[in-house]
Amino acid sequence: MTASLLTLADSRLPAGGHAHSGGVEQAIAAGVVHDPGSLASFLRRRLATSGAVAAGLAAAACAAIGSDDGGPEGPHRRDERRSTQDGDGTWPRCCPEGDSVIAALDAEADARTPSPALRAASRQQGRGLVRVGRRAWPSSAWDALPALPHHPIALGVAAAVAGLGPRDAAQVAAYLSITGPATAAQRLLAMDPLTVAAVTARLAPEIDAVAAAGEGRNGHFCPLSAATDPLLDLLAEVHAARKDRYFAS
């Protein structure tokens, strides 16, 4: 199980994440990020907004995948999924059953991503993750996803078919919300890799807190986090209009 978790969180997973900066490229161009301190502030606000949304969505998508999906599911995975259901073993009434849960969660992701540029980036990364995920963890569960799923939804399905639970999915989603931008900032500003690693490592308690909150909502997409950051949305739209950008987002 741990190996699967590490694989999903590994930046070397060929899911296309390396082509996206998570908004940090435009933040650097605007002078918002320029040193380790400002990078830490940027990562913290991204974690608290889009990271929190992604963690909740990934956890809910993971919980929505049943034991009959063809993927590996250990005892702890079944126990975690059972804990997300109502006392009588049914899904909450606000949440439809079966594959429609995934479709509904994808729509929820759309509603929580005001920026068209960010919606496009999320779906591009989701498609990339599905491509590698189908090969790494063959399962019929992938068929529940739309052709271009939002990345957190694809991540939740990937976690489920890899034998992981909702908390794991939330953990990976929260972690990835800062590691991509951190790596991009390191490259764009030629920052000391050790310094950037220290910045991300110091955010570990906040990553855990965001993941715990996201996992606590799994299976109940009605109260999912809807935290947004107008600055990140604006940066994304400005970045998308540029002709000289290095990253897709």
Short mmCIF file of C-alpha atoms in Angstrom, two decimals, residues 11-98:
data_model
loop_
_atom_site.label_atom_id
_atom_site.label_comp_id
_atom_site.label_asym_id
_atom_site.label_seq_id
_atom_site.Cartn_x
_atom_site.Cartn_y
_atom_site.Cartn_z
CA SER A 11 6.81 13.74 -9.46
CA ARG A 12 8.38 11.22 -11.85
CA LEU A 13 5.00 9.60 -12.49
CA PRO A 14 4.47 10.42 -16.20
CA ALA A 15 1.05 12.01 -15.73
CA GLY A 16 1.95 15.40 -17.19
CA GLY A 17 2.27 17.31 -13.93
CA HIS A 18 5.77 18.48 -14.83
CA ALA A 19 4.29 20.73 -17.53
CA HIS A 20 2.26 22.73 -14.99
CA SER A 21 3.55 25.27 -12.46
CA GLY A 22 0.38 25.58 -10.39
CA GLY A 23 0.32 29.32 -11.00
CA VAL A 24 3.79 30.01 -9.68
CA GLU A 25 5.21 31.01 -13.08
CA GLN A 26 2.83 33.95 -13.33
CA ALA A 27 3.25 34.69 -9.63
CA ILE A 28 6.98 35.06 -10.27
CA ALA A 29 6.34 37.28 -13.28
CA ALA A 30 4.07 39.48 -11.15
CA GLY A 31 6.62 39.72 -8.35
CA VAL A 32 4.43 37.80 -5.90
CA VAL A 33 7.04 35.04 -5.55
CA HIS A 34 10.69 36.02 -5.54
CA ASP A 35 12.45 34.27 -2.64
CA PRO A 36 11.99 31.35 -0.22
CA GLY A 37 9.78 33.35 2.12
CA SER A 38 7.37 34.50 -0.58
CA LEU A 39 7.35 30.99 -2.05
CA ALA A 40 6.33 29.57 1.32
CA SER A 41 3.49 32.09 1.55
CA PHE A 42 2.31 31.23 -1.96
CA LEU A 43 2.38 27.50 -1.26
CA ARG A 44 0.53 27.96 2.02
CA ARG A 45 -2.33 29.91 0.45
CA ARG A 46 -2.53 27.45 -2.44
CA LEU A 47 -2.68 24.53 -0.01
CA ALA A 48 -5.45 26.20 1.98
CA THR A 49 -7.59 26.84 -1.10
CA SER A 50 -7.16 24.67 -4.20
CA GLY A 51 -5.28 22.07 -2.14
CA ALA A 52 -8.16 21.74 0.31
CA VAL A 53 -10.67 21.44 -2.52
CA ALA A 54 -8.56 18.81 -4.28
CA ALA A 55 -8.09 16.80 -1.08
CA GLY A 56 -11.83 16.62 -0.42
CA LEU A 57 -12.69 15.73 -3.99
CA ALA A 58 -9.99 13.05 -4.22
CA ALA A 59 -11.11 11.47 -0.94
CA ALA A 60 -14.75 11.45 -2.04
CA ALA A 61 -13.92 9.94 -5.43
CA CYS A 62 -11.82 7.26 -3.76
CA ALA A 63 -14.65 6.43 -1.37
CA ALA A 64 -17.11 6.22 -4.26
CA ILE A 65 -15.30 3.27 -5.86
CA GLY A 66 -16.87 0.02 -4.70
CA SER A 67 -15.32 -3.34 -3.89
CA ASP A 68 -16.66 -4.78 -7.15
CA ASP A 69 -14.62 -2.46 -9.38
CA GLY A 70 -11.98 -5.05 -10.16
CA GLY A 71 -9.22 -3.19 -8.38
CA PRO A 72 -7.20 -4.43 -5.41
CA GLU A 73 -8.96 -3.66 -2.15
CA GLY A 74 -7.48 -4.72 1.16
CA PRO A 75 -9.39 -5.02 4.44
CA HIS A 76 -8.45 -1.50 5.59
CA ARG A 77 -9.71 -0.09 2.27
CA ARG A 78 -13.12 -1.74 2.76
CA ASP A 79 -13.28 -0.50 6.36
CA GLU A 80 -12.52 3.07 5.30
CA ARG A 81 -15.15 2.97 2.60
CA ARG A 82 -17.71 1.57 5.03
CA SER A 83 -17.02 4.46 7.41
CA THR A 84 -18.05 6.97 4.75
CA GLN A 85 -21.53 5.51 4.47
CA ASP A 86 -24.63 6.10 6.59
CA GLY A 87 -25.38 3.75 9.46
CA ASP A 88 -27.55 1.53 7.29
CA GLY A 89 -24.75 1.04 4.77
CA THR A 90 -26.22 3.36 2.13
CA TRP A 91 -24.75 6.51 0.65
CA PRO A 92 -26.02 9.81 2.09
CA ARG A 93 -29.17 10.98 0.37
CA CYS A 94 -27.40 14.03 -1.06
CA CYS A 95 -25.06 11.73 -2.94
CA PRO A 96 -26.20 9.49 -5.84
CA GLU A 97 -24.97 5.93 -6.08
CA GLY A 98 -22.72 4.11 -8.52
#
